[in-house]
Short mmCIF file of C-alpha atoms in Angstrom, two decimals:
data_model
loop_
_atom_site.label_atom_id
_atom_site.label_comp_id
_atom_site.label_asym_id
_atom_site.label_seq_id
_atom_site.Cartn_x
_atom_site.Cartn_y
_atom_site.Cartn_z
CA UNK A 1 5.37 13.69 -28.61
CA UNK A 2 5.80 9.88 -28.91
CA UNK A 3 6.52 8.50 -25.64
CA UNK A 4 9.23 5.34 -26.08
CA UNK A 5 9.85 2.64 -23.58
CA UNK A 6 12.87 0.02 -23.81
CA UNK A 7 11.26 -3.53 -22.16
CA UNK A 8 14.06 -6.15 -21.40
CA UNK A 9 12.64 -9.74 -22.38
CA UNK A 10 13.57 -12.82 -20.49
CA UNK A 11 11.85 -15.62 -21.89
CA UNK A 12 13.35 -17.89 -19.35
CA UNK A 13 12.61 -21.27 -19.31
CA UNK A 14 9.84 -24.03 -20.21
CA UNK A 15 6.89 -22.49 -21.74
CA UNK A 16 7.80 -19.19 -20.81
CA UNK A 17 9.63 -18.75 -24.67
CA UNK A 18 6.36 -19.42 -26.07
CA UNK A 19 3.79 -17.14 -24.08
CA UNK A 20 5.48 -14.47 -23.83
CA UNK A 21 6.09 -14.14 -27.53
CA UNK A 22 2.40 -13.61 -27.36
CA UNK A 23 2.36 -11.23 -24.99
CA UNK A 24 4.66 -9.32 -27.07
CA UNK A 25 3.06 -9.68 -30.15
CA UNK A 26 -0.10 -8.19 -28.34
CA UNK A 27 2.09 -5.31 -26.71
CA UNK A 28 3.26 -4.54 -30.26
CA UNK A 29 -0.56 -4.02 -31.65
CA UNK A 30 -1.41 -2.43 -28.58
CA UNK A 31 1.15 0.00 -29.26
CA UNK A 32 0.49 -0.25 -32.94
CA UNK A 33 -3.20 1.08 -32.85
CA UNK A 34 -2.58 3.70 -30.12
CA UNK A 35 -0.06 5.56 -31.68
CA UNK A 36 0.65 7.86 -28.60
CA UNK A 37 3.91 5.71 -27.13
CA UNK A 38 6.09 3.37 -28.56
CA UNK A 39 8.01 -0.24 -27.19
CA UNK A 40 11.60 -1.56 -28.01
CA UNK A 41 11.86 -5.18 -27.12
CA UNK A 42 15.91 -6.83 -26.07
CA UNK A 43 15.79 -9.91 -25.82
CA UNK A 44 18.58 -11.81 -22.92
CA UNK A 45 18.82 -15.81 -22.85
CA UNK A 46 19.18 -16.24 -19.30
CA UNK A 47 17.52 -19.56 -17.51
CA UNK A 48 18.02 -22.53 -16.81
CA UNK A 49 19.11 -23.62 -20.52
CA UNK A 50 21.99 -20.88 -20.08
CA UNK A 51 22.71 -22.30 -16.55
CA UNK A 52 23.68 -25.67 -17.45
CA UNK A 53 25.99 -23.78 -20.60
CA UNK A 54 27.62 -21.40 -18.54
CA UNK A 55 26.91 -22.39 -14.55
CA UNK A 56 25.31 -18.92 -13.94
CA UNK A 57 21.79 -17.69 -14.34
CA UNK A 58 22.44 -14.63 -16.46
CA UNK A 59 25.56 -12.76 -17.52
CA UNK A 60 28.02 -11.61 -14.01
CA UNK A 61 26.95 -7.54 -16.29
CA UNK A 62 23.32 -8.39 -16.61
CA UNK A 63 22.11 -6.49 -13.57
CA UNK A 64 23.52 -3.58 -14.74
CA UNK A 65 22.72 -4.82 -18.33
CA UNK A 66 18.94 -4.57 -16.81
CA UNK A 67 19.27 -1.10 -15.41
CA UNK A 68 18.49 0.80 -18.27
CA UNK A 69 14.95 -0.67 -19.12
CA UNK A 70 11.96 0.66 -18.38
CA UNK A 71 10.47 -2.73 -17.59
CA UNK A 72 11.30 -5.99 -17.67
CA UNK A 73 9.30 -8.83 -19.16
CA UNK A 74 9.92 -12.17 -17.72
CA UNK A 75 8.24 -15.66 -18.85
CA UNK A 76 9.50 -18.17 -16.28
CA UNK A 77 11.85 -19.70 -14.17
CA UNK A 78 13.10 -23.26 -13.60
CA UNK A 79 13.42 -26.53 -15.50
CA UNK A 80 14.10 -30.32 -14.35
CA UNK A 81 17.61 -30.82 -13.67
CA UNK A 82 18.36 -27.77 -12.08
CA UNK A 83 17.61 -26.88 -8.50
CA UNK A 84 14.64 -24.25 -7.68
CA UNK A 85 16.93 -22.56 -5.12
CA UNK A 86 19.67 -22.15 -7.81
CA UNK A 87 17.00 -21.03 -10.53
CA UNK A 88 14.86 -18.74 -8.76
CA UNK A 89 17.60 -17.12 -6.28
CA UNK A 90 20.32 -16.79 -9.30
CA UNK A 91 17.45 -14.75 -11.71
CA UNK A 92 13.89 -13.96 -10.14
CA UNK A 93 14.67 -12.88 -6.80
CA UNK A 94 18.06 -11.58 -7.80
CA UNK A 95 16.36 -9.17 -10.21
CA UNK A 96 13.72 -8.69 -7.02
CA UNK A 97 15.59 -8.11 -4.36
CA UNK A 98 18.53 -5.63 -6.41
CA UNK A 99 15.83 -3.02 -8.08
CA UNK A 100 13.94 -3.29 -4.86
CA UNK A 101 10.74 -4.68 -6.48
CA UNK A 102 9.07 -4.26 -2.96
CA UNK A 103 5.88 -4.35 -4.30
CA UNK A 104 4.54 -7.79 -5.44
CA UNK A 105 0.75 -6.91 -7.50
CA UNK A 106 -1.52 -9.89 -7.85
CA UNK A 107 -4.97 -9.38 -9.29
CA UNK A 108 -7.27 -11.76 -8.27
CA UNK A 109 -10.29 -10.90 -10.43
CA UNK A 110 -13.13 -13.17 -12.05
CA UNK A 111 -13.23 -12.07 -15.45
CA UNK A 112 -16.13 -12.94 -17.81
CA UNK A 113 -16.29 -16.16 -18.95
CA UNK A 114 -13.58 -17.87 -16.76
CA UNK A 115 -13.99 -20.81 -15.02
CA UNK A 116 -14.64 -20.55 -11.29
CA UNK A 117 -14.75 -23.51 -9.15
CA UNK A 118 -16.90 -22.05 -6.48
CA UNK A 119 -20.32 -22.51 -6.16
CA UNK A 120 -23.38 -19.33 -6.64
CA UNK A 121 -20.51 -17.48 -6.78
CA UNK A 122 -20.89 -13.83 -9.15
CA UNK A 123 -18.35 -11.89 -11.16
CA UNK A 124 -18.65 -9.12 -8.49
CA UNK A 125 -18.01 -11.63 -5.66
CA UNK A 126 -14.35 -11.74 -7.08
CA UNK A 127 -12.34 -8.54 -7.11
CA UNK A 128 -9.56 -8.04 -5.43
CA UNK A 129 -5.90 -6.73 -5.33
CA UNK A 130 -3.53 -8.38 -3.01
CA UNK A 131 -0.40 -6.64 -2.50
CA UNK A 132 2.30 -8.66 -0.83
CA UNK A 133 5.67 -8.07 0.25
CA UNK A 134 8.36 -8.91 -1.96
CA UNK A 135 11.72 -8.03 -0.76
CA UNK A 136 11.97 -9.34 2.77
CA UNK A 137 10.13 -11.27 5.34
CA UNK A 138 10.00 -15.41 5.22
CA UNK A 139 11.97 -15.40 1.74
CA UNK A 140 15.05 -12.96 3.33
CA UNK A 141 17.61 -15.64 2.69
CA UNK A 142 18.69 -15.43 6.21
CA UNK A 143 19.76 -18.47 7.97
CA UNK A 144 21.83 -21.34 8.63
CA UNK A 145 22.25 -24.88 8.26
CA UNK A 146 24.60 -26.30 11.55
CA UNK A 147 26.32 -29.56 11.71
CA UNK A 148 25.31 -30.75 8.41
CA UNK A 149 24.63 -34.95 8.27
CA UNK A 150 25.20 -35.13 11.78
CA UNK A 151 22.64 -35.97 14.46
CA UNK A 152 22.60 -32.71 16.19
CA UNK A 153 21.83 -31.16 12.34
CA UNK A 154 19.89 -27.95 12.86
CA UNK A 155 18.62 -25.47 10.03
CA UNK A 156 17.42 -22.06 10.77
CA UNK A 157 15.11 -19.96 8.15
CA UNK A 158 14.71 -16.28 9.43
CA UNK A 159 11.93 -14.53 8.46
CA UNK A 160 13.51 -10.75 8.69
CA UNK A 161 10.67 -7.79 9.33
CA UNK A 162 12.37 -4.66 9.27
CA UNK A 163 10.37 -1.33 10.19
CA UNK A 164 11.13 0.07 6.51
CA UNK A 165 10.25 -2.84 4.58
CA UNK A 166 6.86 -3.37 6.80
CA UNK A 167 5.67 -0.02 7.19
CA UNK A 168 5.93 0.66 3.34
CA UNK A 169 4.20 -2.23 2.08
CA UNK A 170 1.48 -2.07 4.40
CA UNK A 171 1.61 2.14 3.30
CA UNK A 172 1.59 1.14 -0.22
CA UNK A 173 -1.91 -0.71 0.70
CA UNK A 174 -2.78 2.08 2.46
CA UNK A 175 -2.36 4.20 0.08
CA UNK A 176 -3.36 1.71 -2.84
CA UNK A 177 -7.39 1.49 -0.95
CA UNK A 178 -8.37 5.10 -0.61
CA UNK A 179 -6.93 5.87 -4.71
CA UNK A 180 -9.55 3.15 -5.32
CA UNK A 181 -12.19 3.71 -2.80
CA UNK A 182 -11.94 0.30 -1.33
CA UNK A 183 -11.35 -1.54 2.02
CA UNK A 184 -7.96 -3.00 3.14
CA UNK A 185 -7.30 -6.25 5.06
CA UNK A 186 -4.16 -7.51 6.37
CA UNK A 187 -3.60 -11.10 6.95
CA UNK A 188 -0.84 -12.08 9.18
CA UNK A 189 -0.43 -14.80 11.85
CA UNK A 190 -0.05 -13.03 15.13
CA UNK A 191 -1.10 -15.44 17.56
CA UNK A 192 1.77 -17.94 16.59
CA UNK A 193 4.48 -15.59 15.13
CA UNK A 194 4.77 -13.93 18.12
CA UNK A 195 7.46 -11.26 16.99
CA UNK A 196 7.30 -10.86 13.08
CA UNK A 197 3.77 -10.86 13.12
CA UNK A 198 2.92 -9.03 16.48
CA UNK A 199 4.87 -6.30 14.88
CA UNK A 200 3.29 -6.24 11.60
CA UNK A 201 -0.18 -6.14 13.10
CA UNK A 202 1.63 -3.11 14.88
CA UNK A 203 2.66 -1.54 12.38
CA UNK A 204 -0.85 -1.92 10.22
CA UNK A 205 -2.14 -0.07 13.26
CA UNK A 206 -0.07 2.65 13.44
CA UNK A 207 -0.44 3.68 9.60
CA UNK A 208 -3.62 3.57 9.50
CA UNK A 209 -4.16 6.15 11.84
CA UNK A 210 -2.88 8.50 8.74
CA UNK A 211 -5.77 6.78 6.50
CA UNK A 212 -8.83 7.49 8.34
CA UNK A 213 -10.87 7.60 5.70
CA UNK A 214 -9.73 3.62 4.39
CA UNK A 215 -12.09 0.80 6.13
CA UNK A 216 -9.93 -1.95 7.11
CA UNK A 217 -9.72 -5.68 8.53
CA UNK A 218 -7.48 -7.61 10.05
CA UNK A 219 -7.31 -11.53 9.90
CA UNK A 220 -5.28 -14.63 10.90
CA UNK A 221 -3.97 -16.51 7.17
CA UNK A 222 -5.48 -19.62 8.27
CA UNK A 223 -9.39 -17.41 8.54
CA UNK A 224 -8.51 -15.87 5.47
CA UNK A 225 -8.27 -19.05 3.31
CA UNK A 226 -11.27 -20.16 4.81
CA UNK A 227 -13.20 -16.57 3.99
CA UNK A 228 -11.54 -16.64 0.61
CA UNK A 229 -13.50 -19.85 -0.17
CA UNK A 230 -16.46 -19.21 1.68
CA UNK A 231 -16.94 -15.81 1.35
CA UNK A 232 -14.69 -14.36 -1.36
CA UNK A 233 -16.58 -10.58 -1.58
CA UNK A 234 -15.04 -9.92 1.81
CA UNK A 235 -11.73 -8.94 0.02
CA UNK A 236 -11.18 -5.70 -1.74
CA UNK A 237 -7.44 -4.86 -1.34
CA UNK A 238 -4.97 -7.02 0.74
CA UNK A 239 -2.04 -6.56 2.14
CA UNK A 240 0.63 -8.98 3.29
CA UNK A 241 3.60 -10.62 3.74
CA UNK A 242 6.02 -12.71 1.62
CA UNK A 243 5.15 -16.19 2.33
CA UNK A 244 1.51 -15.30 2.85
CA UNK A 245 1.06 -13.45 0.24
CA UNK A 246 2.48 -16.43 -2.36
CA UNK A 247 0.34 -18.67 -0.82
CA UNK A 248 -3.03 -17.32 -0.62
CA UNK A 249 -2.36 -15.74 -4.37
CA UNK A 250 -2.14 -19.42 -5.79
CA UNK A 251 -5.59 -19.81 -3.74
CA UNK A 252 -6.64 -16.71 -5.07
CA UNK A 253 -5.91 -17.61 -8.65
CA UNK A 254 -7.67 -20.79 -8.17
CA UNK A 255 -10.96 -19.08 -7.71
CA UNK A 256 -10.99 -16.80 -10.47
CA UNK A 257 -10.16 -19.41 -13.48
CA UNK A 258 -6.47 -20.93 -12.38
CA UNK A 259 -3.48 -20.40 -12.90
CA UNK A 260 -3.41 -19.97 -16.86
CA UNK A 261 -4.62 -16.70 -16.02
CA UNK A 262 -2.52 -15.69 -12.92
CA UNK A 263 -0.50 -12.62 -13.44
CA UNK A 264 1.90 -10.75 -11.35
CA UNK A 265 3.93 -7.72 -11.07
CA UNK A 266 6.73 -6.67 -9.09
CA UNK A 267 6.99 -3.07 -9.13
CA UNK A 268 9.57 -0.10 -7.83
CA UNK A 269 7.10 2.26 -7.33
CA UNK A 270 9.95 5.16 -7.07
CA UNK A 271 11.04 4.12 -10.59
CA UNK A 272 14.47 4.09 -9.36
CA UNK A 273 14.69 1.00 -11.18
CA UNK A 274 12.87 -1.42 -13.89
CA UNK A 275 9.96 -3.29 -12.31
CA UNK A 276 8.83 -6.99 -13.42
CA UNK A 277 5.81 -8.42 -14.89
CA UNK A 278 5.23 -12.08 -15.24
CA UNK A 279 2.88 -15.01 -15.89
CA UNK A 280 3.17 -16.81 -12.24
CA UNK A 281 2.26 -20.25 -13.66
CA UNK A 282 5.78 -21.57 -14.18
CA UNK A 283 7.69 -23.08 -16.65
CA UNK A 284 5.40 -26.20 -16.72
CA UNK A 285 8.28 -28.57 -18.36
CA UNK A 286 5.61 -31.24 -19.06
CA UNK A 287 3.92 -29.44 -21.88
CA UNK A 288 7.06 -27.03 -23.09
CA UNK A 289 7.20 -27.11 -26.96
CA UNK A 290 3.58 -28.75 -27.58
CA UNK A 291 2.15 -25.46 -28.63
CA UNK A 292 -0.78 -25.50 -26.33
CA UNK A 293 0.20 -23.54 -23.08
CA UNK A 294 -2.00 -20.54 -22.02
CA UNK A 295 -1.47 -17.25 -23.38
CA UNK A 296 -3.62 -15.19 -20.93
CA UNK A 297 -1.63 -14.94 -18.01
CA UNK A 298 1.44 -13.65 -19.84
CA UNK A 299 -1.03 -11.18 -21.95
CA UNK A 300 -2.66 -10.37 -18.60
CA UNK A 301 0.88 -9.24 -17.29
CA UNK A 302 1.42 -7.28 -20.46
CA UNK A 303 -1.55 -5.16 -19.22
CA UNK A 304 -0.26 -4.53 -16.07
CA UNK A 305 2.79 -3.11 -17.76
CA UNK A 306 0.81 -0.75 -19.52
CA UNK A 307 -0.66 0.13 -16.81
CA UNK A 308 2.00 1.00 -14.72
CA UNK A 309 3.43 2.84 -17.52
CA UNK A 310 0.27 5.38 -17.31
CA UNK A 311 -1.63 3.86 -20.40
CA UNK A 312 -4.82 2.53 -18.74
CA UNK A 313 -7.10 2.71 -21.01
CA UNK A 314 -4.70 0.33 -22.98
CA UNK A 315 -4.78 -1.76 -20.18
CA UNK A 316 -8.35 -1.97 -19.60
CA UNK A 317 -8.88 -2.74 -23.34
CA UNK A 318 -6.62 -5.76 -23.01
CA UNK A 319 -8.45 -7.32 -20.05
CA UNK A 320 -12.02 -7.04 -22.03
CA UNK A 321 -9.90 -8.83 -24.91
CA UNK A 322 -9.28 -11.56 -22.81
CA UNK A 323 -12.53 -11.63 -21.40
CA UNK A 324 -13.98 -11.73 -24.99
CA UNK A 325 -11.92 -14.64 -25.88
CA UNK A 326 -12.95 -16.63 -22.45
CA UNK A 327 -16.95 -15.58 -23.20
CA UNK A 328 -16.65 -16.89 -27.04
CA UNK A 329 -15.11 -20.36 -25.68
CA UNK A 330 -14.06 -21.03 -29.69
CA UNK A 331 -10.04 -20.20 -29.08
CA UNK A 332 -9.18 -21.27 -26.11
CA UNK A 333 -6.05 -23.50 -24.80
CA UNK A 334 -6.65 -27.24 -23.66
CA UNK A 335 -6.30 -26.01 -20.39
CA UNK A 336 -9.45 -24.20 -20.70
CA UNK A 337 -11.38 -27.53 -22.19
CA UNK A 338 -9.93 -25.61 -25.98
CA UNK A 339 -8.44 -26.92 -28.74
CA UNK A 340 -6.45 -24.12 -30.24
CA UNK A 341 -2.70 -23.56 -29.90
CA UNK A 342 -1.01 -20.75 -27.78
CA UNK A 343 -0.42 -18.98 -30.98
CA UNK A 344 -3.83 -18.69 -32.38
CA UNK A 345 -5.10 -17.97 -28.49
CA UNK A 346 -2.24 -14.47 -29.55
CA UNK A 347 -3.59 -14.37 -33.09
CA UNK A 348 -7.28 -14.00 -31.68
CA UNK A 349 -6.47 -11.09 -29.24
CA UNK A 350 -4.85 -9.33 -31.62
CA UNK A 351 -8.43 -9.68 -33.77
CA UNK A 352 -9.86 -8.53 -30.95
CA UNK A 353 -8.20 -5.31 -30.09
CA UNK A 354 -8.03 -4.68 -33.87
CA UNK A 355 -11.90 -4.69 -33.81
CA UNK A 356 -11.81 -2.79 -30.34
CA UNK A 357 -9.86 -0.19 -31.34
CA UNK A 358 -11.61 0.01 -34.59
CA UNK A 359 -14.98 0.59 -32.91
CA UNK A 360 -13.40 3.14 -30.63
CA UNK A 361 -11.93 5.72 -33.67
CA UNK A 362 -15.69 5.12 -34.91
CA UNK A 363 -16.90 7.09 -32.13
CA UNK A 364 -14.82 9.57 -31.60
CA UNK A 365 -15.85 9.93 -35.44
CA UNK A 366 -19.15 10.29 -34.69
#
C-alpha cells in the first residue's frame, strides 16, 4: 500500500519562492524513485506580499485551512517595508504556537565538503542536535509597554516557564539522547535568571533521574558559546530554551558551513497537528529574484520531513546528495565561492539521487 501525504507550501517571502521550489522538486524525485509513499503539494500565498494586499498575513480560515496537512513546508518570512513583529507573529509563530510545534530541531552537523571556519577542526568534531523550546519561554508574547512617550515609559518582556512546557522539552531531549546513544547538555543561565532558569536547571534534574542510563551536562549560555568555538565535540544533543536556543543555533550554523545550509524543524511530536520545516536563513531581500540563493538549506529541511514522516533512509540519501554536491565544488551557489544558479544547484541533486538510487536497485539486483 502506497502511503500519501498532503504538504501545505508557503513560499513566503524573499527568496523563500525560489528555494523551496527546489526543495520540492527534490521531494518529488525522492518520492519518484522510491515508489513506497506518495506527496501532494497546495500551494497558499501568504507573506508579506499578501500583507501589504490584504493587511493580514494569511487568510482569517488558513489555520484551519492548515489543519488537514500532514506537514507544512515553509520558505521564509519577512520583507522590507513590513515590520518583523507583524511578519513573523501574524504567520511563523502563529502557525507555531496554534499546532503546538513545541519542538524546535536544529541539526548542527559538518557535512563533507562544507566550509567550516574553525581551525584543525574534523567532520566528527561537529555533530550535534540541539533541541530548543519553541512554544514558550523569552518569545511568550507576554508583556507590556506603560506610559508610552512619556518619561516614566517602562516595557516589560516576560519570559513565561511553565512546568508543562519545561519538563517536556527537556523530556523530549531526554528521550531524544538514549534513542541515539548520545549525551545531553542543557544550557541555561541560572546564575542571572534567577527564577526561569533556576527552575529549568530544576526541572533538567528531576527528569533525568528517569534517564539513568543518558550522560548529561549542564552549562551557563555564555560557557557554551565559548565551548562551541573552542571545543565543538563536547556537544552531542542539546537542549534548551527559546531565546537560547535561536541564538546559539545561528552560532551553531556558523560552524558547520553557514547559514545556506541551516535547516530547522518545528515538530508536534503527538501528530495532533502538521509540524513545520524550513530553511532558517531568511528571506534575504537583497538577492530575491537574482537566481543565485542557496538551495541546501531548504533541501536539507525537505529531509527532515522525510524523516519525520518514517522514511529515513530517504532522508539519509538526501544529506549524502548534498554532501556530494559540496565535495564536487562544480555546482555550487555564489555563496559557497559557486557560480551556478539555485536552479541548477536543484537540477544537480536531482542527478544525484537519480544516480544514488540507481546504484542502490543495482544491488539489491545483485
Amino acid at each position: 500500500m502506497i502511503t500519501t501525504f498532503k504538504i501545505a507550501v508557503i513560499p513566503g517571502d524573499g527568496i523563500g519562492p525560489e528555494v523551496i521550489e527546489e526543495g520540492v522538486k527534490v521531494l518529488k524525485k525522492v518520492a519518484e524513485l522510491d515508489t513506497t509513499f506518495q506527496l501532494e503539494f497546495t500551494y497558499f500565498p501568504w507573506g508579506c506580499e499578501y500583507y501589504v494586499k490584504h493587511g493580514k498575513m494569511m487568510d482569517d480560515d488558513g489555520m484551519e485551512a492548515l489543519r488537514s496537512f500532514d506537514a507544512i513546508y515553509l520558505g521564509a518570512v519577512g520583507y522590507p517595508g513590513v515590520p518583523d513583529h507583524i511578519s513573523l507573529w501574524g504567520l511563523l509563530l502563529k502557525i507555531r504556537k496554534e499546532f503546538d510545534q513545541y519542538v524546535n530541531i536544529r541539526p548542527i552537523q559538518l557535512l563533507e565538503g562544507a566550509p567550516c571556519p574553525l581551525k584543525n577542526v574534523n567532520k566528527e568534531d561537529i555533530d550535534m542536535v540541539v533541541i530548543r523550546e519553541n512554544s514558550e519561554g523569552e518569545y511568550a508574547g507576554a508583556g507590556d509597554w506603560l506610559f508610552k512617550g512619556k518619561a516614566e515609559e517602562v516595557v516589560l518582556q516576560t519570559g513565561v516557564f511553565s512546568r508543562k512546557g519545561t519538563e517536556r522539552i527537556i523530556r523530549y531531549g531526554y528521550e531524544t539522547a538514549r534513542r541515539l546513544n548520545k549525551s545531553l547538555t542543557s544550557i541555561s543561565k541560572g546564575n542571572a535568571l534567577n527564577y526561569s532558569m533556576v527552575f529549568w536547571d530544576q526541572v533538567f534534574e528531576e527528569v533525568g533521574k528517569e534517564y539513568p542510563d543518558v550522560r548529561t551536562h549542564s552549562y551557563l549560555v555564555d560557557a557554551a558559546c565559548m565551548f562551541m568555538i573552542k571545543q565543538p565535540q563536547r556537544f552531542e544533543v542539546i537542549v534548551t530554551s527559546n531565546l537560547f536556543g535561536d541564538i546559539l543555533t545561528d552560532l551553531g550554523a556558523a560552524i558547520a558551513g553557514g547559514l545556506g545550509l541551516a535547516a530547522g524543524a518545528n515538530l508536534n511530536p503527538e501528530r495532533n497537528y502538521p509540524s513545520m520545516f524550513e530553511p532558517i536563513h531568511g528571506s534575504a531581500p537583497d538577492i530575491a529574484g537574482k537566481g543565485i540563493a542557496n538551495p541546501l538549506a531548504a533541501i536539507w529541511s525537505a529531509s527532515q520531513m522525510l524523516d519525520f514522516f518514517g522514511y529515513e533512509a530517504g532522508a539519509k540519501t538526501l544529506l549524502k546528495a548534498i554532501e556530494q554536491v559540496m565535495v564536487e565544488k562544480e555546482v555550487l551557489t555564489p555563496d559557497m565561492e559557486g557560480t551556478s544558479s539555485t536552479v541548477e544547484v536543484g537540477n544537480h541533486i536531482v542527478s544525484i539521487l537519480t544516480t544514488f538510487y540507481g546504484d542502490i536497485h543495482k544491488m539489491h539486483k545483485v
